[in-house]
Amino acid sequence: MRRGREAKIIDYSEPKTVDEAVALLVADEESLCLAGGATLVAMMNFGVMQPSALVSLRRIEELRGIHLDEQGGLRIGAMTSHREVATDERLVGSNNVVREAAASIDVAIRNMGTIGGAVSHADPASDLNTALVSAGALVEIAGPKGRRTVPIDEFFVFYLTTVLEPNELVTAVRLPGAPKGSVGAFDKVCRVHGDTPTLSAA
């Protein structure tokens, strides 16, 4: 009789601050951050990713919400859902491109997925990543060496590859203030509604 694959025990933690999350990542080199889980859980189910521990970000208040910054732009916390982005009326002008992209995501993923997870996954077919590059976004990063901010077109290196170093995590995405009179739009072509786009334009 063929035995099924044995279940792997995975440690799970829910830190309440970014510093605590970074410390947990440093303590276990095979640990991964868990944001909305829309992509990571699927990859784990297929055996593509096999972390020894999951560091959930859901209790870290700093990573939530959309806030106006001192320069008139918007700071979107990494744990902000696609649904929140799609319904925020402050995303106007050129930043409307990000709102439209979030609204185009399949509703099940829209409610679960987060902007930080989408950026960290770095899938070039992602609706949001295309729009964020178009909007000139900046990515805030935290890690054991401190914090830094990187322009999003420098953050993405290659397919599913970013400048994130070991034990670093995305804390927020910042959008510059939309110039007066500017506009932003997003559209995509899919074989099946809600599927990964064959072509997207922002």
Phi, psi and omega in degrees: 000132181279127180277142176289163179295130182292140179290137179267132179280126181242127175291147182223133179220155181231079179294159182252355177224161178297319180299320178295319179297316179298318180298321178293322178294321179294324184290338181220108185294341181261010179277157179225152175282142175245115178262251177283333178087000184302321181262314185300314181298319178297319180293325176292320179298328179272359179079011180286321178243134180223071180289153176275341181207150176243130177252100181287137181259006191290341181261004182270105186298326181302334185270006185249149169091167179242125186227145174288137178260179185293338181267005180087006176267191181237136175252118182254113181299147186300331182268011177286129184286159176300326179297318178297319179295318183293338185250002182277116186283358176277350177276085184238176180059224181296334180283352176298337179301324180288320178298316180295321180296318179296322181291339182277350182286142179310138190301324180295317178288324181300322181281334184260316187291155180238157181293325178293321178295318180297316180294316182294325180291329173059041175278120181296342178273358181296135177301311185293320184297320176301314182292321182293323176296317179299324183278355180071040184290161174242147181246124176270135184230142174234145180197184182297340179267001181117204184241151178208163179233133185231133173302141188295331179287347172263339180293318178279126182257314183199183178306120180057028182227132180231181177276001179303128177268166179309135176073014174262156176216154177281131179255334181193162171240130181249135176250133177293159176300137181287127178301146181300131179084359181282158178225156177217141181215152181223141175208158180211159177243126180234148174291323178229138181305129179087354181281171174301131184293143171284325180211136174225152181220135179230000000 
